[in-house]
mmCIF file of C-alpha atoms and ligand atoms in Angstrom:
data_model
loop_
_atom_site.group_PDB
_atom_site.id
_atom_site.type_symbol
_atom_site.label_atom_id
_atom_site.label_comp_id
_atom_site.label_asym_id
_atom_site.label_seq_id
_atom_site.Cartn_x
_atom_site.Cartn_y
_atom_site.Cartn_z
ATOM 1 C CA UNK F 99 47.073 -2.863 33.989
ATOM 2 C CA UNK F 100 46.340 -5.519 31.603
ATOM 3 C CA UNK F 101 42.983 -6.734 31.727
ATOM 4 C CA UNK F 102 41.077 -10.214 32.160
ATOM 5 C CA UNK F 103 37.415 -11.399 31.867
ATOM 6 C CA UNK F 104 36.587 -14.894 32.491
ATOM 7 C CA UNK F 105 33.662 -15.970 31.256
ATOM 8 C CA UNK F 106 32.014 -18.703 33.177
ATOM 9 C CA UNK F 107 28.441 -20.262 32.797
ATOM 10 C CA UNK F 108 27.032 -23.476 30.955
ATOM 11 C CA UNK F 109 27.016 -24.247 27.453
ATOM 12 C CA UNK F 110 24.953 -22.440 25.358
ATOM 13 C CA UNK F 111 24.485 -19.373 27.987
ATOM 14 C CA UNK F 112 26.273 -17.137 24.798
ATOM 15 C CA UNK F 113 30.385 -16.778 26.046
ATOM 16 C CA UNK F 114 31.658 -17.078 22.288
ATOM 17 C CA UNK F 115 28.764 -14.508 20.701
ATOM 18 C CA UNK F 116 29.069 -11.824 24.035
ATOM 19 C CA UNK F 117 32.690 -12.670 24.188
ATOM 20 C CA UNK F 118 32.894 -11.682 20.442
ATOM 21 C CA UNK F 119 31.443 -8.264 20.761
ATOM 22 C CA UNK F 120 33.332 -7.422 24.153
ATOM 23 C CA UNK F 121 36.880 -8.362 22.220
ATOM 24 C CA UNK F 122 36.012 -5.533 19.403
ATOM 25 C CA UNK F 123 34.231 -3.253 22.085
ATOM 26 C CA UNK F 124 37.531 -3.740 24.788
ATOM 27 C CA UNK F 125 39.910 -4.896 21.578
ATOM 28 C CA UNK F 126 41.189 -7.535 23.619
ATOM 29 C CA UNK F 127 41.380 -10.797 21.822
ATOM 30 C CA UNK F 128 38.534 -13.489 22.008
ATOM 31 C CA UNK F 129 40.248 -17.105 23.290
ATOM 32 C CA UNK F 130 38.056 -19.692 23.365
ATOM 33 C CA UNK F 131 39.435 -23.211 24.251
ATOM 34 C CA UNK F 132 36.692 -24.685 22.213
ATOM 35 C CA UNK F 133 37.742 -23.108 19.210
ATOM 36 C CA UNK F 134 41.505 -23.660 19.615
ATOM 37 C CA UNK F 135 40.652 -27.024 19.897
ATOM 38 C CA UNK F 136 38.345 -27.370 17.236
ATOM 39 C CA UNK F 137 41.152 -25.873 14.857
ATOM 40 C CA UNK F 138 43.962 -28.598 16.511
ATOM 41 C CA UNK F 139 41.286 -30.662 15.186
ATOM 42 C CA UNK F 140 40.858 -29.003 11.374
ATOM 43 C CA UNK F 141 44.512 -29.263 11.237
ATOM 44 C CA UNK F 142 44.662 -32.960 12.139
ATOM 45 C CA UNK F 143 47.251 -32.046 15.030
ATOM 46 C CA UNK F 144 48.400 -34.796 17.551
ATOM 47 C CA UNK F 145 46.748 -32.556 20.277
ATOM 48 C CA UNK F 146 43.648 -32.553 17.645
ATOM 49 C CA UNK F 147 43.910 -36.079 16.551
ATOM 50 C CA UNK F 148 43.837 -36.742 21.095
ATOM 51 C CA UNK F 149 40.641 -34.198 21.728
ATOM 52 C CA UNK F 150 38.510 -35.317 18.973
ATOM 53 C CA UNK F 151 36.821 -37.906 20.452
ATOM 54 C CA UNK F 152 36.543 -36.384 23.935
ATOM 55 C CA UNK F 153 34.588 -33.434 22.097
ATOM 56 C CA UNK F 154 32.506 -34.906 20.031
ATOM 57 C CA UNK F 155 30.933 -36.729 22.784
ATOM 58 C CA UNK F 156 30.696 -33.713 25.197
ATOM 59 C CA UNK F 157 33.051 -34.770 27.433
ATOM 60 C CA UNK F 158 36.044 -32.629 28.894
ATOM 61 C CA UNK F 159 39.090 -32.996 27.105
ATOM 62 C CA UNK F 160 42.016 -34.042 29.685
ATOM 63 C CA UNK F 161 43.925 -31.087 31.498
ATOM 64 C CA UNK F 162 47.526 -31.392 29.787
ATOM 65 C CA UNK F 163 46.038 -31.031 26.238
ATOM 66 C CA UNK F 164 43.745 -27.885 27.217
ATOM 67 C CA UNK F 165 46.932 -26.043 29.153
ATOM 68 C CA UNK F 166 49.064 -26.476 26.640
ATOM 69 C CA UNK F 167 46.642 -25.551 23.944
ATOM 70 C CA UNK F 168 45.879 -21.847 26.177
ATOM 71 C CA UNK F 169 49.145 -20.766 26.886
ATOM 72 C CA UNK F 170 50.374 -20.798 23.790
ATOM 73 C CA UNK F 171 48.034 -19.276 22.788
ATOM 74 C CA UNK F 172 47.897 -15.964 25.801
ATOM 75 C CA UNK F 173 51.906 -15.968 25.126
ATOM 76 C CA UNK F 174 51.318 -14.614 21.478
ATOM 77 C CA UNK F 175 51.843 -10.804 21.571
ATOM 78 C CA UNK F 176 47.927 -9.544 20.972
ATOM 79 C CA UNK F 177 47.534 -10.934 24.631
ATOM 80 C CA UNK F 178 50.254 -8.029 26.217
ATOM 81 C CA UNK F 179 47.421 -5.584 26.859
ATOM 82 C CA UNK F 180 44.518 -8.673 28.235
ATOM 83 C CA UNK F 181 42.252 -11.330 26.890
ATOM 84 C CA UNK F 182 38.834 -12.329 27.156
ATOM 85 C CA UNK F 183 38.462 -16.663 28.436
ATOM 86 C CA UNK F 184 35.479 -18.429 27.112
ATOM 87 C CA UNK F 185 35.330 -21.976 27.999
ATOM 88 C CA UNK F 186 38.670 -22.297 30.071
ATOM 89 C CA UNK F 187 39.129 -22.549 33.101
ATOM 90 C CA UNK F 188 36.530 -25.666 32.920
ATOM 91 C CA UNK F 189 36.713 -27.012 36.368
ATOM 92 C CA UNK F 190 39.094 -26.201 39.361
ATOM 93 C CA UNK F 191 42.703 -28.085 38.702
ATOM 94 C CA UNK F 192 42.654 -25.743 35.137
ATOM 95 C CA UNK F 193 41.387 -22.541 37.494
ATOM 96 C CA UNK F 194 44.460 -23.252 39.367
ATOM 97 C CA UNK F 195 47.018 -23.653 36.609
ATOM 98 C CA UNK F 196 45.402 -20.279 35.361
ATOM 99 C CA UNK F 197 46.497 -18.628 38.711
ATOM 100 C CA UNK F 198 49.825 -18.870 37.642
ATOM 101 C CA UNK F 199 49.300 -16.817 34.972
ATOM 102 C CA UNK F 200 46.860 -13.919 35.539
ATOM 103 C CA UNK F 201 48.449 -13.492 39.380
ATOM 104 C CA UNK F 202 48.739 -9.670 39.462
ATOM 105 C CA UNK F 203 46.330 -8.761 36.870
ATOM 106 C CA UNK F 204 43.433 -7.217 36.486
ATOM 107 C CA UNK F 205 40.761 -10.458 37.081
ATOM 108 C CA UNK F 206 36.940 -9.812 36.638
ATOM 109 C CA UNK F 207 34.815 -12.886 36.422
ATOM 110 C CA UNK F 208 31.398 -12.641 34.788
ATOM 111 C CA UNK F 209 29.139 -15.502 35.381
ATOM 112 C CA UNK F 210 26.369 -15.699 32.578
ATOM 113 C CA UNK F 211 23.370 -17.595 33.474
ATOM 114 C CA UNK F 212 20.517 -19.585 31.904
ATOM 115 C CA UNK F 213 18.352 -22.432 32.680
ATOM 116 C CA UNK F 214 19.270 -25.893 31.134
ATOM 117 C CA UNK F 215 15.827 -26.066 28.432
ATOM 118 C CA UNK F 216 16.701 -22.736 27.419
ATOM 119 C CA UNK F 217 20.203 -23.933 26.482
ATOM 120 C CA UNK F 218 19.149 -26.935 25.164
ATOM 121 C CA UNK F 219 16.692 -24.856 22.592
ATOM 122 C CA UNK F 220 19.182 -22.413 21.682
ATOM 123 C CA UNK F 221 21.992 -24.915 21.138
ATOM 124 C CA UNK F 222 19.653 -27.027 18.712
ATOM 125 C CA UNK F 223 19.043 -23.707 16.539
ATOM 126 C CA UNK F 224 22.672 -22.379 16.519
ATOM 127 C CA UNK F 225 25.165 -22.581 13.431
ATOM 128 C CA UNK F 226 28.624 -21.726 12.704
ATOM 129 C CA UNK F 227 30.373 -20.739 9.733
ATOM 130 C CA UNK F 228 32.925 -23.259 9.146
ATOM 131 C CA UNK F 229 35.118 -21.273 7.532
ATOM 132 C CA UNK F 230 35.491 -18.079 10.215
ATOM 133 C CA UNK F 231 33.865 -19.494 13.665
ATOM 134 C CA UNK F 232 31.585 -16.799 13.545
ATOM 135 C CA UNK F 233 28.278 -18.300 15.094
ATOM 136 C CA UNK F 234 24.238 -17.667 14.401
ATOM 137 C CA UNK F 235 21.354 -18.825 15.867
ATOM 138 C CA UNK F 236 18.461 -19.957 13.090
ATOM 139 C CA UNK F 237 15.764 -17.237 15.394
ATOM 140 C CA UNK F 238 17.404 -14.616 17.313
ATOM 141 C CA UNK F 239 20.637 -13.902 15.274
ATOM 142 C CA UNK F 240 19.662 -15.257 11.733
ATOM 143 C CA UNK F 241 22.007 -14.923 8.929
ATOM 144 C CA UNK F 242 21.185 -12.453 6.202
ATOM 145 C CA UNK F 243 20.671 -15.267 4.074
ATOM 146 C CA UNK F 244 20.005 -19.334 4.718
ATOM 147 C CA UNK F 245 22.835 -21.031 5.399
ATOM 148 C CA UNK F 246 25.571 -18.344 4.307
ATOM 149 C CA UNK F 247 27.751 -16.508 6.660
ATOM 150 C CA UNK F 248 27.403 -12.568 6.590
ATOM 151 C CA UNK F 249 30.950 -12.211 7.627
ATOM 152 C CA UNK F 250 32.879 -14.167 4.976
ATOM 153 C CA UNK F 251 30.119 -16.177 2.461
ATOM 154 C CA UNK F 252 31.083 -19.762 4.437
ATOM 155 C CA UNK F 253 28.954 -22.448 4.638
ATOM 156 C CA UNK F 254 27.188 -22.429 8.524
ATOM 157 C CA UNK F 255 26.987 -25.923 9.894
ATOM 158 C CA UNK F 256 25.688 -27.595 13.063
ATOM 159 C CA UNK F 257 28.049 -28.662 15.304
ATOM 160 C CA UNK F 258 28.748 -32.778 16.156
ATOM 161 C CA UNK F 259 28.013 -31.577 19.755
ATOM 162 C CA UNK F 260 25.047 -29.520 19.174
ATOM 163 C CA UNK F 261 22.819 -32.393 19.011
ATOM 164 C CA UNK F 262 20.631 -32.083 21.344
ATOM 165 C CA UNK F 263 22.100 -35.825 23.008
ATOM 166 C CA UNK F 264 25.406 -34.894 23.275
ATOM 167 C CA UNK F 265 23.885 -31.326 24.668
ATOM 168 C CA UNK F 266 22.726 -32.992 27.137
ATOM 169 C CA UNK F 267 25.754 -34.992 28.244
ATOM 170 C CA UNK F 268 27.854 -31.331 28.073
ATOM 171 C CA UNK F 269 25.337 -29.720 30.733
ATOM 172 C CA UNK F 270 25.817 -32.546 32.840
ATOM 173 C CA UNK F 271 29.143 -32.091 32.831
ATOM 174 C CA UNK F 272 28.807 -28.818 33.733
ATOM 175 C CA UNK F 273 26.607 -28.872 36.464
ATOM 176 C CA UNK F 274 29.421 -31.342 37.861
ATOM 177 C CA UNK F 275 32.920 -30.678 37.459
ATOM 178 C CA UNK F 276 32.527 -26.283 36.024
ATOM 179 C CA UNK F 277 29.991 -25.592 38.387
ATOM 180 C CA UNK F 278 31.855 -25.580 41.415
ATOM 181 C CA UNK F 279 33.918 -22.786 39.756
ATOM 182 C CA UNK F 280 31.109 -20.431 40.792
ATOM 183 C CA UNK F 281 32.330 -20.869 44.617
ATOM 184 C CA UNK F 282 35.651 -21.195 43.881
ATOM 185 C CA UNK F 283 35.874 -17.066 42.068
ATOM 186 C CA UNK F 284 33.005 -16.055 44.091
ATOM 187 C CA UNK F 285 35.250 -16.388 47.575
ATOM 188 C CA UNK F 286 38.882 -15.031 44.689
ATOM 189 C CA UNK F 287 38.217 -12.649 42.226
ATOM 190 C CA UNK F 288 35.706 -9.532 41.460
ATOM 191 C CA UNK F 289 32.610 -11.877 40.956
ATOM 192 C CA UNK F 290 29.389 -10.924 38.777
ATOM 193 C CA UNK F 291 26.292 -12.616 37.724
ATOM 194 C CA UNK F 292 24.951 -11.860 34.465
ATOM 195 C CA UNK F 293 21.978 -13.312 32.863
ATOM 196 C CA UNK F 294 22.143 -15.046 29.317
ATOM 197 C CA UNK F 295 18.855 -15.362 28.520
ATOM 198 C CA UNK F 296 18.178 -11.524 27.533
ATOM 199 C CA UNK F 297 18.640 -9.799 24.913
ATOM 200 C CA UNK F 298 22.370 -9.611 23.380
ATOM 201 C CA UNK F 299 22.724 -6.061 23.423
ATOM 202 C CA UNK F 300 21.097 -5.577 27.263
ATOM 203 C CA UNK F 301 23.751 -8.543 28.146
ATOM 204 C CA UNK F 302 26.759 -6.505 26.722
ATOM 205 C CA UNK F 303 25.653 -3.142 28.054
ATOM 206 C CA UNK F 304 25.523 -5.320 31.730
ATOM 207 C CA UNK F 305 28.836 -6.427 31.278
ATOM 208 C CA UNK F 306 30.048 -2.865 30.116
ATOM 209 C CA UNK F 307 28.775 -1.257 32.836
ATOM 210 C CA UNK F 308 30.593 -3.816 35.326
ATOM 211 C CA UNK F 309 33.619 -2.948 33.595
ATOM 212 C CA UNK F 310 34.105 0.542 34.045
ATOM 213 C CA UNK F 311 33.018 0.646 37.397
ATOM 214 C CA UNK F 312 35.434 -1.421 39.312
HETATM 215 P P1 LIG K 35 30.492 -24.896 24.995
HETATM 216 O O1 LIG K 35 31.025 -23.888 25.958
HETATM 217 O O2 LIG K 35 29.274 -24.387 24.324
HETATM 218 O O3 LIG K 35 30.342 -26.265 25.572
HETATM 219 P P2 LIG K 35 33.054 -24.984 23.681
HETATM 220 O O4 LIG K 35 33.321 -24.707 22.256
HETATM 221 O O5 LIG K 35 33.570 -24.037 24.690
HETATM 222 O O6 LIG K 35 31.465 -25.102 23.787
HETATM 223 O O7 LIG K 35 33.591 -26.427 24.059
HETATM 224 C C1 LIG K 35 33.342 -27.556 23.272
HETATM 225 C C2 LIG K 35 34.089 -28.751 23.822
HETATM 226 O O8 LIG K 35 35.511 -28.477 23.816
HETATM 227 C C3 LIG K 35 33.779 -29.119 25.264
HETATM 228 O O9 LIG K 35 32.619 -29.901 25.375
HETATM 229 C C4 LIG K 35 35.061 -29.872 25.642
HETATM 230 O O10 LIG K 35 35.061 -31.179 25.116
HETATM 231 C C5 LIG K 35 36.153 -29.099 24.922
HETATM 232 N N1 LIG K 35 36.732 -28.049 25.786
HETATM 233 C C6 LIG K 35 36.726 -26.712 25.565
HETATM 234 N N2 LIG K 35 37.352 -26.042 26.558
HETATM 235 C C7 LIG K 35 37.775 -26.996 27.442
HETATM 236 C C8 LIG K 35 38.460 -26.955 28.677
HETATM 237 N N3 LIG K 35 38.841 -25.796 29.258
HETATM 238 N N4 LIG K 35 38.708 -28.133 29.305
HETATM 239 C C9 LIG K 35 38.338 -29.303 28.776
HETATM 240 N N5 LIG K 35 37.667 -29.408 27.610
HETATM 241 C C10 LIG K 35 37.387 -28.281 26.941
HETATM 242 ZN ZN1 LIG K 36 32.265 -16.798 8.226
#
């Protein structure tokens, strides 16, 4: 049966860097809203040229823009055996769009957690490579050398929204309208809490463990 993950929890908590691993561990694909958005964006889109302001202020971007954006993207033929979600659904009108899609399938939704200074200290310090997406953070996953990425020699740069401002502005955000997710899969789907705030590899081996048991 094809399989889904959802990956739910607050900004920050680590969905694109444990999503990452679990797409080459599971090789299902990665989709993170976030970054199909932020590449609308690169490629000066209309649905780009519409989210850009949204983003850079940590605010949601509106519900037609995001759907449209995701199921192109899980129609594309890597998605026939399952995906990994980070960062959709983002509060519950998108959880119940998704519905429509992942009906009969194979649902397990990990919840990742963290408290909001942690997040707000670990957003400050991380970096991206602007060429690949792949994403660092300046203490606990350094690149091998300053300001290169390993993966591909890009240039890593701080994200508009990673100030810690505009951090800020995304947790509250979260803690209003993605929040009530929790209780929404908790009463749905196959339901785990994770923490964040660990170590990367003890995070993955949680998840891993979740996912061949049920
Ligand atoms: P994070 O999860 O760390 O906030 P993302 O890259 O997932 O970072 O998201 C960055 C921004 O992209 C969000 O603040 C929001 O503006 C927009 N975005 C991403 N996914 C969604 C979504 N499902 N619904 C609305 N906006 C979204
Ligand atoms: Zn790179």
């Amino acid at each position: 049966m094809k399989k889904i993950l959802i990956l739910l929890g607050p900004p920050g908590v680590g969905k694109g860097t444990v999503g990452e691993k679990l797409s080459e561990i599971l090789r299902i694909p990665l989709i993170s809203t976030g970054d199909l958005l932020r590449e609308h964006i690169k490629k000066k889109t209309e649905l780009g040229l519409k989210a850009k302001e949204y983003m850079e202020n940590g605010y949601l971007v509106p519900d037609d823009i995001v759907v449209s954006v995701l199921v192109e993207r899980i129609r594309e033929d890597d998605c026939k055996n399952g995906f990994i979600l980070d960062g959709f659904p983002r509060n519950i009108n998108q959880a119940e769009i998704l519905e429509n899609f992942i009906n009969k399938e194979n649902v397990k939704v990990i919840y990742l957690t963290a408290d909001d200074e942690f997040l707000v200290n670990r957003l400050s310090n991380r970096r991206i490579c602007e060429n690949c997406g792949a994403i660092y953070h300046l203490i606990n996953i350094p690149p091998k050398v300053n300001g290169i990425c390993d993966k591909c020699g890009g240039k890593l740069v701080q994200r508009e929204d990673d100030k810690e401002d505009v951090v800020r502005n995304r947790l509250k955000v979260y803690h209003s309208v993605t929040s009530p997710l929790l209780d929404y899969y908790r009463n749905r789907r196959k339901f785990f809490v994770v923490p964040g705030d660990g170590k990367l590899e003890e995070t993955i081996s949680n998840i891993l463990k979740i996912e061949e048991d049920a």
